[in-house]
Tab-separated table of C-alpha atoms in Angstrom:
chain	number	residue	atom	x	y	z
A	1	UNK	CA	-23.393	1.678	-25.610
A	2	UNK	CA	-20.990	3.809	-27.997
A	3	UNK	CA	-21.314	6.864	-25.542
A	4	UNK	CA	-20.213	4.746	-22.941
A	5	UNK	CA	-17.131	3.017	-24.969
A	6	UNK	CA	-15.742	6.550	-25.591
A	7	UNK	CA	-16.208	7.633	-22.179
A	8	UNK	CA	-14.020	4.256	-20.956
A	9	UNK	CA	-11.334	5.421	-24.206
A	10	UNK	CA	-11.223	8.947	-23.264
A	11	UNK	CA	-10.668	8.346	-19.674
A	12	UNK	CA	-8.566	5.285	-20.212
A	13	UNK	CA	-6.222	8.059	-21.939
A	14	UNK	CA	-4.966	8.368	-18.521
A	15	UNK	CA	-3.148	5.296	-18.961
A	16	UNK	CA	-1.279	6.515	-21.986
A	17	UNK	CA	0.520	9.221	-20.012
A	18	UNK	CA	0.622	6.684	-17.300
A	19	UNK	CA	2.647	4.195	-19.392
A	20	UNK	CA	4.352	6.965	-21.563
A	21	UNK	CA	5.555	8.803	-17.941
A	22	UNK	CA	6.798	5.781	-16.278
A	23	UNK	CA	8.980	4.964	-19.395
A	24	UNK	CA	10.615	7.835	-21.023
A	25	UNK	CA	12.978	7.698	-18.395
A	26	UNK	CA	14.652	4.773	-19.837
A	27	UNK	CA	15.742	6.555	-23.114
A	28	UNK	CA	16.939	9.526	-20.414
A	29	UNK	CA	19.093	6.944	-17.949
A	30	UNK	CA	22.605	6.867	-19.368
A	31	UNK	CA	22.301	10.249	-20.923
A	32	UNK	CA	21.593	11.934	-17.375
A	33	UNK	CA	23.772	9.591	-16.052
A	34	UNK	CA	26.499	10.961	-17.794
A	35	UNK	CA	25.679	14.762	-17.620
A	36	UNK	CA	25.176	15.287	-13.906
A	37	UNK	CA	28.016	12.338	-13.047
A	38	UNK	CA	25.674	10.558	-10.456
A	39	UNK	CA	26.222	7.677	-8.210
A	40	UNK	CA	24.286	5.003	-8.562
A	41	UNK	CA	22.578	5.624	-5.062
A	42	UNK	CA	21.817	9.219	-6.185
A	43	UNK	CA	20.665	8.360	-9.682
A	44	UNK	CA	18.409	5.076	-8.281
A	45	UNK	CA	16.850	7.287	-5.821
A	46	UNK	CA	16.619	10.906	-7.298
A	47	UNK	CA	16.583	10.227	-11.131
A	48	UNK	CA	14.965	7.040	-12.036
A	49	UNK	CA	12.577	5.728	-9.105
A	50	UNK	CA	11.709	9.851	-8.187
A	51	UNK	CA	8.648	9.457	-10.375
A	52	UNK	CA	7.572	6.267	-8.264
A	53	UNK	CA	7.405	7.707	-5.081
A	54	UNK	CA	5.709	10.586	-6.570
A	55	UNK	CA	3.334	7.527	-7.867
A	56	UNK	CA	3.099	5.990	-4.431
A	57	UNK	CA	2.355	9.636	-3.019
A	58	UNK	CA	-0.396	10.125	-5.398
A	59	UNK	CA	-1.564	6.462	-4.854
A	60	UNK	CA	-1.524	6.548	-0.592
A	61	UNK	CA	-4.042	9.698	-0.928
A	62	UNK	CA	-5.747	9.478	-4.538
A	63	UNK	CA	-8.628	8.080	-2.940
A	64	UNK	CA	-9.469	11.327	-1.077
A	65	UNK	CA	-9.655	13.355	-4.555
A	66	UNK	CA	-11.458	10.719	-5.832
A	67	UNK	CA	-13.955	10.596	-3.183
A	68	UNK	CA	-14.456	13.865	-2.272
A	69	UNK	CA	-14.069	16.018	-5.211
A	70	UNK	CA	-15.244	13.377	-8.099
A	71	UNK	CA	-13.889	10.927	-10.333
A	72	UNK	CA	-14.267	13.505	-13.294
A	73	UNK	CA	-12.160	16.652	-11.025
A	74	UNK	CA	-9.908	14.624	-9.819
A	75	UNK	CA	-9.101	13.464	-13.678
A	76	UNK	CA	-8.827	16.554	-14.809
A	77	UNK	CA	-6.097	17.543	-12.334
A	78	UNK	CA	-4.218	14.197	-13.147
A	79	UNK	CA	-3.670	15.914	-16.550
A	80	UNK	CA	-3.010	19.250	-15.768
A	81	UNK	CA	0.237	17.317	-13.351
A	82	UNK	CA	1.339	15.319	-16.107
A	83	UNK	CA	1.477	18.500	-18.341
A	84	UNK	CA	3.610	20.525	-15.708
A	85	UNK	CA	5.781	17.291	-15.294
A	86	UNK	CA	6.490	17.301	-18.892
A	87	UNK	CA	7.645	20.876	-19.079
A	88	UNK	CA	9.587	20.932	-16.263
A	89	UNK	CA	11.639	18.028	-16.413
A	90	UNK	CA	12.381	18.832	-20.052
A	91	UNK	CA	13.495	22.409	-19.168
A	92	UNK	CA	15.525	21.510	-15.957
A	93	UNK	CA	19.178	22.656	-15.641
A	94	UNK	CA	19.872	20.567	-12.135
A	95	UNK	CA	19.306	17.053	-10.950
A	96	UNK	CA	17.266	18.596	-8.072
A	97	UNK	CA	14.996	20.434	-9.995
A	98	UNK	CA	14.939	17.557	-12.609
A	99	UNK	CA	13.237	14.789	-9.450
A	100	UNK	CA	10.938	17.511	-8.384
A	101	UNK	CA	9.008	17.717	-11.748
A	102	UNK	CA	9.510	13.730	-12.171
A	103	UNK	CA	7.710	13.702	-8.805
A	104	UNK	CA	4.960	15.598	-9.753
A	105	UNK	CA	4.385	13.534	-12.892
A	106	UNK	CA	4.482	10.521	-10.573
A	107	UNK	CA	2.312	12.117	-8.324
A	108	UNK	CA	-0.106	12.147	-11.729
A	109	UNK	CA	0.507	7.915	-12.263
A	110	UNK	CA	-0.689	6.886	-8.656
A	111	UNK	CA	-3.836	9.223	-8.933
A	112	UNK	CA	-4.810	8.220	-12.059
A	113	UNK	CA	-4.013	4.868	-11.278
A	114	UNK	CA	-6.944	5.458	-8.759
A	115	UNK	CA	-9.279	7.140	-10.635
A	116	UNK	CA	-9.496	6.101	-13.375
A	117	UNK	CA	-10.216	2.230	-12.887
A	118	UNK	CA	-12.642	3.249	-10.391
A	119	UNK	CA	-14.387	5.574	-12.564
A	120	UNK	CA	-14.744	3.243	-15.917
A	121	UNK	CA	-16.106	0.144	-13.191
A	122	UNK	CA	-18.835	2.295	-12.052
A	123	UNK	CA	-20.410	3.418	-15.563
A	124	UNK	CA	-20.066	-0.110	-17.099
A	125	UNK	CA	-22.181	-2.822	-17.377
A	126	UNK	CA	-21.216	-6.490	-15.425
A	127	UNK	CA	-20.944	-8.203	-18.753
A	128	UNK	CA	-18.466	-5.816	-20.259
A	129	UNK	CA	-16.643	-4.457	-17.393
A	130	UNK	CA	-13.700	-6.271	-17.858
A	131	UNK	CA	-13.105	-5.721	-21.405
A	132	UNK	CA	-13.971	-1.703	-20.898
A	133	UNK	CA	-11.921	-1.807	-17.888
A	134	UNK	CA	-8.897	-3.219	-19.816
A	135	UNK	CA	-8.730	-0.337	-21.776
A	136	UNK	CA	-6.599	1.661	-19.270
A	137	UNK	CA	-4.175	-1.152	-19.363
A	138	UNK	CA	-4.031	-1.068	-23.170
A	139	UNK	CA	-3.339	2.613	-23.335
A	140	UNK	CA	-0.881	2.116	-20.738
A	141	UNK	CA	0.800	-0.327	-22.785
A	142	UNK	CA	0.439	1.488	-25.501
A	143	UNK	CA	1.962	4.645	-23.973
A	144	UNK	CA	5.052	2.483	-22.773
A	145	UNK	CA	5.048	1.373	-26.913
A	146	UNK	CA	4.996	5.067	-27.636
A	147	UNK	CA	7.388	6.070	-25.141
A	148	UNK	CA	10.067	3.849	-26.901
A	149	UNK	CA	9.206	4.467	-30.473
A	150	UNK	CA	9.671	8.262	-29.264
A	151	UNK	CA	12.979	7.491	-27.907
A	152	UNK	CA	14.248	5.904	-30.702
A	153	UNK	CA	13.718	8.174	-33.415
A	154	UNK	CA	14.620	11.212	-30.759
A	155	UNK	CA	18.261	9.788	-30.338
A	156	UNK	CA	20.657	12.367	-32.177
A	157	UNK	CA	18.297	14.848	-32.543
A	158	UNK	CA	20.178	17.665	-30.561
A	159	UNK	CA	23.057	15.643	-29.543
A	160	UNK	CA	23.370	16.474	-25.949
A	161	UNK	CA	19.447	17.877	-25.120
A	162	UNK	CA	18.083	14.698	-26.839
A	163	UNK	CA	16.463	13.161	-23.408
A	164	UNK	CA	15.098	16.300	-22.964
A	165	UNK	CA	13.106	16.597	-25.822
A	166	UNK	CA	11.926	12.539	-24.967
A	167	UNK	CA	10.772	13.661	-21.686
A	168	UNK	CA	8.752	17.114	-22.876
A	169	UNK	CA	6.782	15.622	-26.261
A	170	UNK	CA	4.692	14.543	-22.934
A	171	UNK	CA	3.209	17.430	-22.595
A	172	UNK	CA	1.036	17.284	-25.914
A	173	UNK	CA	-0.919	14.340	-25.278
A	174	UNK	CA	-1.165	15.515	-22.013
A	175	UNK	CA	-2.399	18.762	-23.530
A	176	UNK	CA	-4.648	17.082	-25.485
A	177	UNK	CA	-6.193	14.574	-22.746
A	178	UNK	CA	-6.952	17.419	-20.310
A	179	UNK	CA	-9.217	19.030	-22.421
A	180	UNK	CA	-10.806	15.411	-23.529
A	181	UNK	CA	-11.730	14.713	-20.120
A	182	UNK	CA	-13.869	18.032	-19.743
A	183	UNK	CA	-16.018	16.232	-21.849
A	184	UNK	CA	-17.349	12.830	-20.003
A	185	UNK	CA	-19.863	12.939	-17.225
A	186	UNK	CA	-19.637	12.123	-13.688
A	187	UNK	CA	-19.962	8.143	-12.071
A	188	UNK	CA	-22.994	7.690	-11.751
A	189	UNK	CA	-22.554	5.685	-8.303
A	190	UNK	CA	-20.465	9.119	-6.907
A	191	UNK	CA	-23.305	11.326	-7.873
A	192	UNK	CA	-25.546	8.509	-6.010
A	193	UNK	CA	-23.562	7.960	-3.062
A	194	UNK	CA	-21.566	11.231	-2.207
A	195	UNK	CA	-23.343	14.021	-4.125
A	196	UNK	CA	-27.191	12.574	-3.120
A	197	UNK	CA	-27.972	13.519	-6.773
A	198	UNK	CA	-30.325	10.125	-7.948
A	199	UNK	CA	-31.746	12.316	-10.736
A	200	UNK	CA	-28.520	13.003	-12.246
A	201	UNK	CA	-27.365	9.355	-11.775
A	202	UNK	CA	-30.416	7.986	-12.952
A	203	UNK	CA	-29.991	9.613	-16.354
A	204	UNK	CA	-26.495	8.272	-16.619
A	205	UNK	CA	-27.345	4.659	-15.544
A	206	UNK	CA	-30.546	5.455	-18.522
A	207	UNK	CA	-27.563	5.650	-20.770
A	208	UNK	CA	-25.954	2.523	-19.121
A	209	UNK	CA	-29.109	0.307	-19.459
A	210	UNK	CA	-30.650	1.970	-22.373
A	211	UNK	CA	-33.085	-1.375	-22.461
A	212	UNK	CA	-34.489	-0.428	-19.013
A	213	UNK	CA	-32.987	-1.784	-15.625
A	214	UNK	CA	-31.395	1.730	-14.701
A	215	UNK	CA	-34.044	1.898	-11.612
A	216	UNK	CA	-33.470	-1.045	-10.757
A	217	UNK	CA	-29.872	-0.600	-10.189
A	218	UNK	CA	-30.118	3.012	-8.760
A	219	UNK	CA	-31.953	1.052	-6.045
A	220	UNK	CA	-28.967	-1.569	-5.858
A	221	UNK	CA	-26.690	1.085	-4.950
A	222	UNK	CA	-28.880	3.129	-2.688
A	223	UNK	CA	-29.417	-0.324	-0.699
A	224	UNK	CA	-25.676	-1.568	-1.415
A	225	UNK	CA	-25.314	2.120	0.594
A	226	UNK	CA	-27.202	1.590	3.673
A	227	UNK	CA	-25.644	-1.764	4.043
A	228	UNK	CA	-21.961	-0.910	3.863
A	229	UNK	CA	-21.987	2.161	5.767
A	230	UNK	CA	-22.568	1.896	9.064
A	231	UNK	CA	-18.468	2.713	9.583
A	232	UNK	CA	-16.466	3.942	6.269
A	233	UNK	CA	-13.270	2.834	7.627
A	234	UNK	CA	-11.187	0.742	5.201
A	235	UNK	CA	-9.237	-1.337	7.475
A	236	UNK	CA	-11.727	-3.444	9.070
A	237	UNK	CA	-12.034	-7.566	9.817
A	238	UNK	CA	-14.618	-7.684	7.424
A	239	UNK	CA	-12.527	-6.008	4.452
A	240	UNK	CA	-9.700	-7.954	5.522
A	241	UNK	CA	-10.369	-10.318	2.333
A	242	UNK	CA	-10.249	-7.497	-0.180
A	243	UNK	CA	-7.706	-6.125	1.482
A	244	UNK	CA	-4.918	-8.994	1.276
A	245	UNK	CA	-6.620	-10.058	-1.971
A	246	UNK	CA	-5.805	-6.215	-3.445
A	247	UNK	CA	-2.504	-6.572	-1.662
A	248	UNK	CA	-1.058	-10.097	-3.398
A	249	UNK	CA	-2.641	-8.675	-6.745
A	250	UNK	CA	-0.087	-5.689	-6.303
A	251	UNK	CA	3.045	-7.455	-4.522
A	252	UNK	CA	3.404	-10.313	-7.288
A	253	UNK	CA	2.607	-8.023	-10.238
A	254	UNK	CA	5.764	-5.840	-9.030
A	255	UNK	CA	7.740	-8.777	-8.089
A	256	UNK	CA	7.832	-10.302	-11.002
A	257	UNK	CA	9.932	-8.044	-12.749
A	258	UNK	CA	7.732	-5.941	-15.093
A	259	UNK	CA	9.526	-2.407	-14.453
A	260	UNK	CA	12.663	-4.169	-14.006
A	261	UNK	CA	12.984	-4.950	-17.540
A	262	UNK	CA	10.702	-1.682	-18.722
A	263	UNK	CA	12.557	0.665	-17.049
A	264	UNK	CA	15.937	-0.662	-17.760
A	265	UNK	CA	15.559	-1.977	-20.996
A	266	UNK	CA	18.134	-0.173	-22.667
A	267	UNK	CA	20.764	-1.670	-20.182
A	268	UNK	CA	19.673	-4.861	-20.149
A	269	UNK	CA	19.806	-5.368	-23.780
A	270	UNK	CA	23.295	-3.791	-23.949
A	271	UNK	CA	24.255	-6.227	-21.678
A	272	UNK	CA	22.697	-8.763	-23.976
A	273	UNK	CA	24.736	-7.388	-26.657
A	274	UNK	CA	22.264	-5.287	-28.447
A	275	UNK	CA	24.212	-1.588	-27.571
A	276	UNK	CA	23.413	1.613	-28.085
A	277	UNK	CA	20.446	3.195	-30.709
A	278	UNK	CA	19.902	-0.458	-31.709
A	279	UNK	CA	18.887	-1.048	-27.699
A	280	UNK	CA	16.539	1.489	-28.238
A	281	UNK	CA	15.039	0.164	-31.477
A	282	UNK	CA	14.761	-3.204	-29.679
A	283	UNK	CA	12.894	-1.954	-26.698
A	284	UNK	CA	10.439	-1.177	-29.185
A	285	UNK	CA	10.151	-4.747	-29.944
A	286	UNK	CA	8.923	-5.324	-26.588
A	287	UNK	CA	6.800	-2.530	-26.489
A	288	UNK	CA	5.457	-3.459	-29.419
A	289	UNK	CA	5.019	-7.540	-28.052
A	290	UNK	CA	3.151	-5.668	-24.673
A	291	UNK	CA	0.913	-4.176	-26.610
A	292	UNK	CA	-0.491	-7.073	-28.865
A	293	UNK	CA	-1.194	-9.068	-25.817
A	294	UNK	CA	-2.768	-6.945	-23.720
A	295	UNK	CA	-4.856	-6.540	-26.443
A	296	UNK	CA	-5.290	-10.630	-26.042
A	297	UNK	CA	-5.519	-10.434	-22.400
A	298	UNK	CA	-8.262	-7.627	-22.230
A	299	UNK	CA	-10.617	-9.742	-25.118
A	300	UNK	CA	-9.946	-12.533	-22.648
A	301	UNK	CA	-10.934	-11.042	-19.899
A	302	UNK	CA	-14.640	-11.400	-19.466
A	303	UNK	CA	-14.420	-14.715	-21.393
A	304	UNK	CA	-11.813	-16.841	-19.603
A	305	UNK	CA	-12.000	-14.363	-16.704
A	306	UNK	CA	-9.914	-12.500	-14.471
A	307	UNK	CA	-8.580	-16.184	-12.717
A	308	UNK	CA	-7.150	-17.682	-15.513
A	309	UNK	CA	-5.348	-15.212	-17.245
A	310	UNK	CA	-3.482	-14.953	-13.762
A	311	UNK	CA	-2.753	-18.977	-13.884
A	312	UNK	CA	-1.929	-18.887	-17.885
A	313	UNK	CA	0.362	-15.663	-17.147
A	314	UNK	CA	1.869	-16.841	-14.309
A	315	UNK	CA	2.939	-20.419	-15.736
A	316	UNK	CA	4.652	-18.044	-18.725
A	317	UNK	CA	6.753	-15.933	-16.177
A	318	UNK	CA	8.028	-19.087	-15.046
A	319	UNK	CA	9.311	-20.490	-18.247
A	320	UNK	CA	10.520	-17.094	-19.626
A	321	UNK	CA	12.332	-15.965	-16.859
A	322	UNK	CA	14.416	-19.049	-16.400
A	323	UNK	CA	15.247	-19.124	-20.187
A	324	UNK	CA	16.535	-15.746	-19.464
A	325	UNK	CA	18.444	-16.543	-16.850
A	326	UNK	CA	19.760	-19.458	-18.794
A	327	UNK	CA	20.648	-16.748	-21.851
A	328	UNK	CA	22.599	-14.836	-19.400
A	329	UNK	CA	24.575	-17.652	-17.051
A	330	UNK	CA	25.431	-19.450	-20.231
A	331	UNK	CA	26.115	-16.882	-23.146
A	332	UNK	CA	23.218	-18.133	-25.215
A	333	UNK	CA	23.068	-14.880	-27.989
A	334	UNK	CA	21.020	-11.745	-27.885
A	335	UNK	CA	18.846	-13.252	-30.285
A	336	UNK	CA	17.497	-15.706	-28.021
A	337	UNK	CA	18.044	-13.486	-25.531
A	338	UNK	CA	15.411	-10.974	-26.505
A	339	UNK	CA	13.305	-13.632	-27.742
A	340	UNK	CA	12.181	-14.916	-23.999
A	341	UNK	CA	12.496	-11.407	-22.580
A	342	UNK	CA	9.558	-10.695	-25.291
A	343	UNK	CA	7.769	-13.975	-23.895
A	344	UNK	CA	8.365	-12.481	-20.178
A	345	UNK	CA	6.493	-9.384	-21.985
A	346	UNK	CA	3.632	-11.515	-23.745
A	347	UNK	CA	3.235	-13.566	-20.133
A	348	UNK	CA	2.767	-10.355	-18.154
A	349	UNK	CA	0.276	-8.677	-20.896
A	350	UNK	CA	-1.850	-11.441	-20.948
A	351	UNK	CA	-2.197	-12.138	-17.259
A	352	UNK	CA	-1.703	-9.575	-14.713
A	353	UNK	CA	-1.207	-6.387	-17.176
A	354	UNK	CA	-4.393	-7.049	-18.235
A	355	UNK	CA	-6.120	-8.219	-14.846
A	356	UNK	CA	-4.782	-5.823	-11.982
A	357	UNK	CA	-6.422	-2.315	-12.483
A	358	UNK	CA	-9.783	-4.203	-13.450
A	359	UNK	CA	-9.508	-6.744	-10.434
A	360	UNK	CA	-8.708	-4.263	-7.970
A	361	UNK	CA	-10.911	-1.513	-8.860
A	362	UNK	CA	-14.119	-4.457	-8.331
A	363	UNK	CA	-13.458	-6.204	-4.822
A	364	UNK	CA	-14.333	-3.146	-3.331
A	365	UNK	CA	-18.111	-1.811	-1.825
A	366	UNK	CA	-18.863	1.280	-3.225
A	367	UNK	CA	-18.911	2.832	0.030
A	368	UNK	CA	-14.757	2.293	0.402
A	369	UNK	CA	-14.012	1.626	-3.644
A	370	UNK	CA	-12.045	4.748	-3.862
A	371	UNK	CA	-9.560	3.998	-0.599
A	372	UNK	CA	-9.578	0.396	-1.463
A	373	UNK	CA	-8.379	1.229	-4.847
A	374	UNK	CA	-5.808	3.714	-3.062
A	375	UNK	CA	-4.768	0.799	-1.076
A	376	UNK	CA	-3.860	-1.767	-4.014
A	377	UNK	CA	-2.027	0.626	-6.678
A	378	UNK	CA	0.220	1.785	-3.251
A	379	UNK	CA	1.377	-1.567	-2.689
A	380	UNK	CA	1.893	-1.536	-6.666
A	381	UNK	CA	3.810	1.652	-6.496
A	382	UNK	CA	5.668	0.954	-3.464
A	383	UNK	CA	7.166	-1.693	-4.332
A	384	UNK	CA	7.647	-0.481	-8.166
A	385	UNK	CA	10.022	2.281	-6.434
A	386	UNK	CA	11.916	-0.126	-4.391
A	387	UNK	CA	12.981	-2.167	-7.121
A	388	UNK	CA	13.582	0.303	-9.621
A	389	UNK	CA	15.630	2.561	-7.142
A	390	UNK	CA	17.968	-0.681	-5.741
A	391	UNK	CA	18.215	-1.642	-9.348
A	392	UNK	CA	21.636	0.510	-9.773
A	393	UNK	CA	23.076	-1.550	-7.270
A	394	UNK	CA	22.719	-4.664	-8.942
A	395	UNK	CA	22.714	-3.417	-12.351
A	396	UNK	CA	25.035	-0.919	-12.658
A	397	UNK	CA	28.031	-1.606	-15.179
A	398	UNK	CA	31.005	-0.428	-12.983
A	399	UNK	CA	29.940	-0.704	-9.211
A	400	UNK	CA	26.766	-3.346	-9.866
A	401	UNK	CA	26.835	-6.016	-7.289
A	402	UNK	CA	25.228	-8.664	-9.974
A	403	UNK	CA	26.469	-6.853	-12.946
A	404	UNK	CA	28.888	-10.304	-13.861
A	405	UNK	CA	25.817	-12.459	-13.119
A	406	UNK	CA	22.376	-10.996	-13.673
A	407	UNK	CA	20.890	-14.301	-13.985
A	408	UNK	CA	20.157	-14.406	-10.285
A	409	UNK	CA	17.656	-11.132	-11.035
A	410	UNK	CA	15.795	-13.325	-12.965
A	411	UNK	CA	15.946	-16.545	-10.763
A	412	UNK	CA	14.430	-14.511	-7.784
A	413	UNK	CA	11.746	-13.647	-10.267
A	414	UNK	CA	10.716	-16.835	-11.065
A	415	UNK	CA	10.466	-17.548	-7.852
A	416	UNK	CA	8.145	-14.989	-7.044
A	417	UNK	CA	6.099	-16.290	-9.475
A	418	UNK	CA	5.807	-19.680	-8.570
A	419	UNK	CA	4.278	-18.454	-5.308
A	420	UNK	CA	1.947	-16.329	-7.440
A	421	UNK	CA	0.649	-19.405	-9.068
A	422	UNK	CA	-0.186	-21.163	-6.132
A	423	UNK	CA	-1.401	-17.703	-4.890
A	424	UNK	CA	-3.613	-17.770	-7.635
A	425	UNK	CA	-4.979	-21.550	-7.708
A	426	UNK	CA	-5.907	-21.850	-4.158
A	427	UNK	CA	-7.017	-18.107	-2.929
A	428	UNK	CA	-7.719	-15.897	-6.039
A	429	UNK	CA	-11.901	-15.764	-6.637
A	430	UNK	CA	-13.219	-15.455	-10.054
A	431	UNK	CA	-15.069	-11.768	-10.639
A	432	UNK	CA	-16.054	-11.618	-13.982
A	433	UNK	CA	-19.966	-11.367	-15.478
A	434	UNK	CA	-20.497	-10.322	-11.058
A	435	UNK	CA	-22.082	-7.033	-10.597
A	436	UNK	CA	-20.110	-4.566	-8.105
A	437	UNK	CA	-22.778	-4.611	-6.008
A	438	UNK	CA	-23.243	-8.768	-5.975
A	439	UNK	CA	-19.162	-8.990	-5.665
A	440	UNK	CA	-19.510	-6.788	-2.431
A	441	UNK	CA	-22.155	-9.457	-1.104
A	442	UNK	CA	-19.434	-12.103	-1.558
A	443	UNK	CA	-16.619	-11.144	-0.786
A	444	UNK	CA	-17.271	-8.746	2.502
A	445	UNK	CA	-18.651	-10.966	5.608
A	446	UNK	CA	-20.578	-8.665	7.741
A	447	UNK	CA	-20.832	-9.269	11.369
């Protein structure tokens, strides 16, 4: 079992640069804003959601790396982008050039974002899948955590070239990762399925199962195989299940604010009164409150399951985000003010920060796992990039349409959420302690 834990950690290290990429921006907003005097169209599109629809790229057509070359290749590239994103965005003289290598580093996010949930479902075991697979999640949150810290004690540095020295200390971890990743074997279920290798994948699964039952789920897969693959296109009838299910999973985890507040952060607690460095330092509050309960969320995962956590989270986005609303509309302090954006925090963490990369990457058959996968983090990304690049419009301090009453953001928010409860009582299924192969046989109705 240890090999396989630092297989999941080492791979999972994807989500670091994941979280730390998406991030670092916010320490760069104002500072870029300033230097290259951009509109807030311009900036929304080219400077802070660039990265996202290098993400949603990535996303829409991971699954064909993943499938095709390997979950292990196609990892490997993932940090080889995130290195040349560093670099270049950190060394870029024009806003042009700047998007381009924020692109490519988004690119990086949506393929990983495939990848690597896919890859750390198929070499772990039903019982501990969850909590294994909730490791990408915690580095991710654990990159964002970084990614602030970094920012903070970055700020006066080098005066003007401060945001680029937050956006290239990227490159060592990425550094570091890419060689880390040489080091972990193949899935076991790729080498099965697309390589035809059961000798290889056997001794894998050995490792999996070292108390026997690695034939016996060699043969799972081989049968799961002929079952599932009479046509490998994804967007069938009897996927449609998976399909919507990976589809709501994405759509409310985006629409209920998450990269809002991550990515703006910053402005959102200088509008709450907490202003300059010290709106740094505080991000790191909620980095830090991110972090400890997604820890929570990913212990809870294969004990309260994947259902629950989506109920428990979604009933704290509810309360949070109208208290936040309330702090806004009626002046209440940025002390309570950063209090219930912390609970927002806590309520995503434990619910769908912890859930969505796990639930997604095990609705899937094998046969269609890696363009399911591609399917659910593009309706993440997609809408990720649409709010964070019509943010400026609402946010911005001289031309934002809401800037005088951002309480509506978080009103619309709530909303959302509400729905997501329901959305979560009535059509969500329970996954936990299933096998992959088992979920396949429930969820997909064959003709």
């Amino acid at each position: 079992m240890n090999r396989i834990i630092v297989w999941s950690i080492t791979v999972a290290l994807a989500g670091f640069l994941f979280g730390f990429d998406t991030v670092v921006i916010s320490g760069a907003n104002e500072p870029i804003k300033q230097l290259w005097n951009t509109s807030p169209l311009f900036h929304g599109t080219f400077i802070m959601s660039m990265a996202l629809w290098g993400t949603v790229l990535g996303s829409l057509f991971g699954g064909i790396p993943t499938k095709n070359l390997g979950r292990k290749k196609t990892l490997i590239w993932v940090g080889i982008l995130f290195l040349a994103s560093a670099l270049g965005s950190a060394l870029a003289q024009d806003p042009y050039s700047f998007s381009f290598f924020r692109f490519i580093g988004g690119v990086g996010v949506g393929i990983s974002s495939v990848a690597a949930p896919i890859y750390i479902s198929e070499i772990t075991s039903k019982e501990n899948r969850g909590k294994l697979g909730g490791l990408y999640q915690f580095w991710l949150v654990f990159g964002i955590l970084i990614a602030f810290v970094s920012n903070w004690l970055l700020k006066d540095f080098d005066g003007a070239n401060d945001w680029r020295w937050m956006l290239g200390v990227e490159a060592i971890p990425a550094f570091i990762y890419t060689l880390m990743v040489f080091t972990v074997p193949e899935s076991p279920r790729w080498l099965a399925l697309h390589k035809k290798d059961d000798a290889a994948a056997l001794k894998i699964l050995e490792t999996i199962h070292p108390n026997g039952g690695a034939d016996k789920q060699l043969l799972e897969i081989k049968t799961d195989l002929k079952v599932s693959t009479k046509s490998e296109g994804l967007f069938q009838k009897k996927y449609s299940k998976v399909l919507w299910l990976a589809f709501f999973i994405a759509f409310f985890n985006q629409l209920s604010g998450i990269n809002f507040v991550l990515y703006y952060a910053p402005e959102i607690l200088e509008q709450a009164g907490l202003g300059g460095k010290e709106s740094l330092f505080n991000s790191i509050a909620i980095g830090l409150v991110n972090l400890i309960f997604t820890f929570i969320g990913i212990r809870l995962l294969d004990k309260l399951g994947r259902r629950q956590l989506i109920i428990i989270g979604s009933i704290g986005y509810i309360i949070s985000l109208i208290m936040v609303g309330l702090c806004f509309q009626m002046d209440l302090g940025s002390t309570l003010t950063l209090t219930f954006i912390c609970t927002f925090v806590a309520s995503h963490a434990i619910g769908q920060g912890a859930v969505i990369w796990v639930f997604i990457s095990e609705i899937f058959p094998n046969s269609v796992r890696a363009y399911g996968q591609s399917w659910g983090v593009s309706v993440h990304w997609i809408f990720a990039a649409i709010i964070t690049l019509i943010t400026p419009f609402f946010l911005d301090a001289s031309q934002g349409i809401l800037k005088d009453q951002v309480w509506y953001i978080y009103y619309f928010f709530c909303a959302m959420m509400v729905f997501q409860l329901i959305w979560a009582i009535t059509k969500m299924p329970e996954t936990k302690g299933v096998s992959l192969e088992n979920l396949s046989k429930t969820l997909i109705k064959e003709d």
